[in-house]
Tab-separated table of C-alpha atoms in Angstrom:
chain	number	residue	atom	x	y	z
A	1	UNK	CA	-74.681	-171.798	116.251
A	2	UNK	CA	-75.568	-171.047	112.622
A	3	UNK	CA	-78.026	-168.358	112.316
A	4	UNK	CA	-80.921	-168.809	110.194
A	5	UNK	CA	-80.956	-167.469	106.186
A	6	UNK	CA	-81.741	-163.665	106.349
A	7	UNK	CA	-84.524	-162.738	103.961
A	8	UNK	CA	-82.181	-162.303	101.378
A	9	UNK	CA	-81.297	-165.929	101.256
A	10	UNK	CA	-78.245	-164.814	102.444
A	11	UNK	CA	-76.227	-166.103	105.919
A	12	UNK	CA	-76.209	-162.977	107.704
A	13	UNK	CA	-72.234	-161.945	108.168
A	14	UNK	CA	-73.239	-161.180	111.592
A	15	UNK	CA	-76.211	-161.477	114.236
A	16	UNK	CA	-77.391	-158.841	117.025
A	17	UNK	CA	-76.686	-155.011	117.362
A	18	UNK	CA	-72.907	-154.998	116.505
A	19	UNK	CA	-70.299	-156.903	114.183
A	20	UNK	CA	-67.834	-156.183	117.123
A	21	UNK	CA	-69.098	-159.181	119.030
A	22	UNK	CA	-67.175	-162.267	118.487
A	23	UNK	CA	-69.860	-165.154	118.932
A	24	UNK	CA	-72.433	-163.024	116.654
A	25	UNK	CA	-70.408	-162.747	113.358
A	26	UNK	CA	-68.753	-164.831	110.913
A	27	UNK	CA	-67.655	-167.235	110.401
A	28	UNK	CA	-69.647	-169.254	112.376
A	29	UNK	CA	-67.893	-171.802	114.204
A	30	UNK	CA	-69.856	-175.242	114.067
A	31	UNK	CA	-70.526	-178.765	113.468
A	32	UNK	CA	-70.624	-180.848	110.393
A	33	UNK	CA	-73.652	-182.649	112.327
A	34	UNK	CA	-75.191	-178.906	112.191
A	35	UNK	CA	-73.967	-178.138	108.442
A	36	UNK	CA	-75.913	-181.281	107.594
A	37	UNK	CA	-79.094	-180.552	109.125
A	38	UNK	CA	-79.178	-176.881	108.293
A	39	UNK	CA	-78.297	-177.090	104.767
A	40	UNK	CA	-78.901	-180.306	103.615
A	41	UNK	CA	-82.506	-179.525	102.656
A	42	UNK	CA	-82.586	-181.261	99.365
A	43	UNK	CA	-81.409	-184.502	98.087
A	44	UNK	CA	-78.700	-182.781	95.752
A	45	UNK	CA	-77.341	-180.793	98.890
A	46	UNK	CA	-76.792	-183.873	100.638
A	47	UNK	CA	-74.938	-185.658	97.549
A	48	UNK	CA	-72.708	-182.194	97.813
A	49	UNK	CA	-72.800	-183.007	101.718
A	50	UNK	CA	-71.649	-186.435	101.502
A	51	UNK	CA	-68.988	-185.312	99.203
A	52	UNK	CA	-67.825	-183.296	101.429
A	53	UNK	CA	-67.339	-185.811	104.104
A	54	UNK	CA	-65.776	-187.847	101.773
A	55	UNK	CA	-63.235	-184.911	101.115
A	56	UNK	CA	-62.492	-184.507	105.048
A	57	UNK	CA	-61.903	-188.262	105.274
A	58	UNK	CA	-59.224	-187.665	102.571
A	59	UNK	CA	-57.853	-185.000	104.644
A	60	UNK	CA	-57.260	-187.151	107.488
A	61	UNK	CA	-55.680	-189.899	105.159
A	62	UNK	CA	-52.638	-187.898	104.493
A	63	UNK	CA	-52.233	-186.706	108.482
A	64	UNK	CA	-54.225	-183.056	108.086
A	65	UNK	CA	-56.070	-183.578	111.136
A	66	UNK	CA	-55.696	-180.068	112.734
A	67	UNK	CA	-57.088	-176.943	112.018
A	68	UNK	CA	-60.565	-175.706	110.236
A	69	UNK	CA	-62.308	-175.624	107.395
A	70	UNK	CA	-64.087	-172.308	106.277
A	71	UNK	CA	-67.398	-172.985	104.109
A	72	UNK	CA	-68.561	-170.571	101.766
A	73	UNK	CA	-70.594	-169.659	98.592
A	74	UNK	CA	-73.366	-170.938	96.849
A	75	UNK	CA	-74.479	-173.553	98.961
A	76	UNK	CA	-74.803	-171.046	102.209
A	77	UNK	CA	-77.601	-169.410	100.233
A	78	UNK	CA	-80.828	-169.874	99.297
A	79	UNK	CA	-79.727	-170.203	95.523
A	80	UNK	CA	-82.829	-172.782	94.399
A	81	UNK	CA	-85.371	-169.593	95.359
A	82	UNK	CA	-82.932	-166.582	94.701
A	83	UNK	CA	-80.906	-168.035	91.743
A	84	UNK	CA	-83.307	-170.964	90.304
A	85	UNK	CA	-81.011	-173.436	90.294
A	86	UNK	CA	-78.933	-175.785	93.763
A	87	UNK	CA	-75.618	-175.337	94.351
A	88	UNK	CA	-73.130	-176.388	91.957
A	89	UNK	CA	-70.800	-177.219	94.879
A	90	UNK	CA	-69.110	-176.587	97.908
A	91	UNK	CA	-66.618	-174.020	98.307
A	92	UNK	CA	-64.249	-175.018	101.003
A	93	UNK	CA	-61.002	-173.649	102.189
A	94	UNK	CA	-59.012	-175.807	104.503
A	95	UNK	CA	-56.911	-174.015	106.770
A	96	UNK	CA	-53.914	-176.144	107.718
A	97	UNK	CA	-51.963	-176.492	110.979
A	98	UNK	CA	-49.496	-179.102	109.822
A	99	UNK	CA	-48.959	-182.090	111.751
A	100	UNK	CA	-46.612	-182.707	114.641
A	101	UNK	CA	-45.033	-184.846	112.744
A	102	UNK	CA	-43.706	-182.474	110.185
A	103	UNK	CA	-42.942	-179.702	112.154
A	104	UNK	CA	-40.386	-177.989	110.201
A	105	UNK	CA	-41.719	-176.611	106.977
A	106	UNK	CA	-38.968	-179.031	104.996
A	107	UNK	CA	-40.659	-182.099	106.517
A	108	UNK	CA	-43.858	-180.577	105.461
A	109	UNK	CA	-43.089	-179.823	101.913
A	110	UNK	CA	-41.325	-183.384	101.789
A	111	UNK	CA	-45.084	-185.116	103.076
A	112	UNK	CA	-46.894	-182.941	100.413
A	113	UNK	CA	-44.030	-183.986	97.376
A	114	UNK	CA	-43.979	-187.671	98.792
A	115	UNK	CA	-48.052	-187.829	98.368
A	116	UNK	CA	-48.192	-185.343	95.127
A	117	UNK	CA	-50.943	-187.487	93.174
A	118	UNK	CA	-53.450	-187.295	96.551
A	119	UNK	CA	-52.788	-183.660	97.439
A	120	UNK	CA	-53.716	-182.526	93.456
A	121	UNK	CA	-56.600	-184.542	93.757
A	122	UNK	CA	-57.525	-182.524	97.043
A	123	UNK	CA	-57.544	-179.503	95.300
A	124	UNK	CA	-59.774	-177.654	92.412
A	125	UNK	CA	-60.636	-178.629	89.668
A	126	UNK	CA	-60.314	-182.963	90.726
A	127	UNK	CA	-61.817	-181.407	94.141
A	128	UNK	CA	-65.031	-180.478	92.078
A	129	UNK	CA	-65.266	-183.866	89.795
A	130	UNK	CA	-64.181	-186.247	93.072
A	131	UNK	CA	-65.903	-184.559	95.861
A	132	UNK	CA	-67.957	-181.865	94.799
A	133	UNK	CA	-65.781	-179.066	96.629
A	134	UNK	CA	-63.897	-176.049	95.312
A	135	UNK	CA	-61.245	-176.187	97.423
A	136	UNK	CA	-58.576	-174.738	98.400
A	137	UNK	CA	-55.491	-174.863	100.959
A	138	UNK	CA	-54.037	-172.377	103.906
A	139	UNK	CA	-50.826	-173.142	105.623
A	140	UNK	CA	-51.318	-171.296	108.781
A	141	UNK	CA	-47.702	-171.812	109.620
A	142	UNK	CA	-46.556	-169.928	106.868
A	143	UNK	CA	-44.655	-166.131	107.745
A	144	UNK	CA	-47.137	-164.310	109.575
A	145	UNK	CA	-48.056	-161.709	107.276
A	146	UNK	CA	-48.384	-164.093	104.247
A	147	UNK	CA	-51.191	-166.174	106.667
A	148	UNK	CA	-52.495	-162.199	107.324
A	149	UNK	CA	-52.432	-161.734	103.432
A	150	UNK	CA	-54.085	-164.775	102.931
A	151	UNK	CA	-56.808	-164.230	105.139
A	152	UNK	CA	-57.639	-161.038	103.257
A	153	UNK	CA	-58.247	-162.473	100.226
A	154	UNK	CA	-60.373	-165.625	101.423
A	155	UNK	CA	-62.615	-163.763	104.091
A	156	UNK	CA	-63.050	-160.832	101.437
A	157	UNK	CA	-63.844	-163.518	98.792
A	158	UNK	CA	-65.849	-165.970	100.969
A	159	UNK	CA	-67.956	-162.959	102.331
A	160	UNK	CA	-69.616	-161.609	99.772
A	161	UNK	CA	-72.190	-162.988	96.976
A	162	UNK	CA	-71.278	-162.233	92.995
A	163	UNK	CA	-73.563	-159.417	93.849
A	164	UNK	CA	-71.063	-157.875	96.085
A	165	UNK	CA	-73.879	-158.634	99.118
A	166	UNK	CA	-72.031	-159.012	102.216
A	167	UNK	CA	-72.674	-162.524	104.041
A	168	UNK	CA	-71.805	-164.915	106.056
A	169	UNK	CA	-69.777	-168.129	105.834
A	170	UNK	CA	-68.988	-171.343	108.436
A	171	UNK	CA	-66.198	-172.707	110.158
A	172	UNK	CA	-65.781	-176.381	111.223
A	173	UNK	CA	-63.227	-178.076	112.749
A	174	UNK	CA	-60.735	-180.627	111.456
A	175	UNK	CA	-59.734	-183.506	114.037
A	176	UNK	CA	-58.107	-186.931	114.163
A	177	UNK	CA	-61.805	-188.447	115.379
A	178	UNK	CA	-64.236	-189.351	113.137
A	179	UNK	CA	-66.962	-188.234	116.086
A	180	UNK	CA	-67.974	-185.334	114.263
A	181	UNK	CA	-68.397	-186.448	110.627
A	182	UNK	CA	-69.607	-190.118	111.820
A	183	UNK	CA	-72.798	-187.684	113.338
A	184	UNK	CA	-73.488	-185.660	110.265
A	185	UNK	CA	-73.020	-189.427	108.807
A	186	UNK	CA	-75.791	-190.587	110.218
A	187	UNK	CA	-78.165	-186.985	110.059
A	188	UNK	CA	-77.291	-187.609	106.460
A	189	UNK	CA	-78.536	-191.331	106.568
A	190	UNK	CA	-81.731	-190.248	108.714
A	191	UNK	CA	-82.623	-187.431	106.325
A	192	UNK	CA	-82.185	-190.002	103.221
A	193	UNK	CA	-84.624	-192.095	104.913
A	194	UNK	CA	-82.000	-195.349	105.024
């Protein structure tokens, strides 16, 4: 569940008495349908969400179905009132568990190399132009200390505003099935009156 925004206009980094309780701290694990419901409050935001859903479909077309995505940035803020402008994009970090067909680093590297243009289209700046996503990847089967260092970097980046205020982020699982994304698309259509 995603908590409501705090009075500061930011997603709180934790809810309850203490940040030590996993269920009450960011990243808040949720569904794409819930992200759409909570943050698709304007036509512009819904357009960005449509881009994110298209992005997730592009990932599935490259056999990226395991892992999750961290969503952060001004999209999870009330920037319309706090900054006087809508969010410009959706910040997204895809935490990739390589597909079982590519269990070795060499097989995964060969898959990336053979689909280089498609993978390049899924990273910034191309992802911003095509999907409205400021998008990055983190491979979870990298050496453990590299995963730890990358997690520190991305969590530190996503968990603070430009004014250095601590804030929350959300985590949405990837999946081979389109069920969650289909529910999100249906909610977008309902919100858009189609």
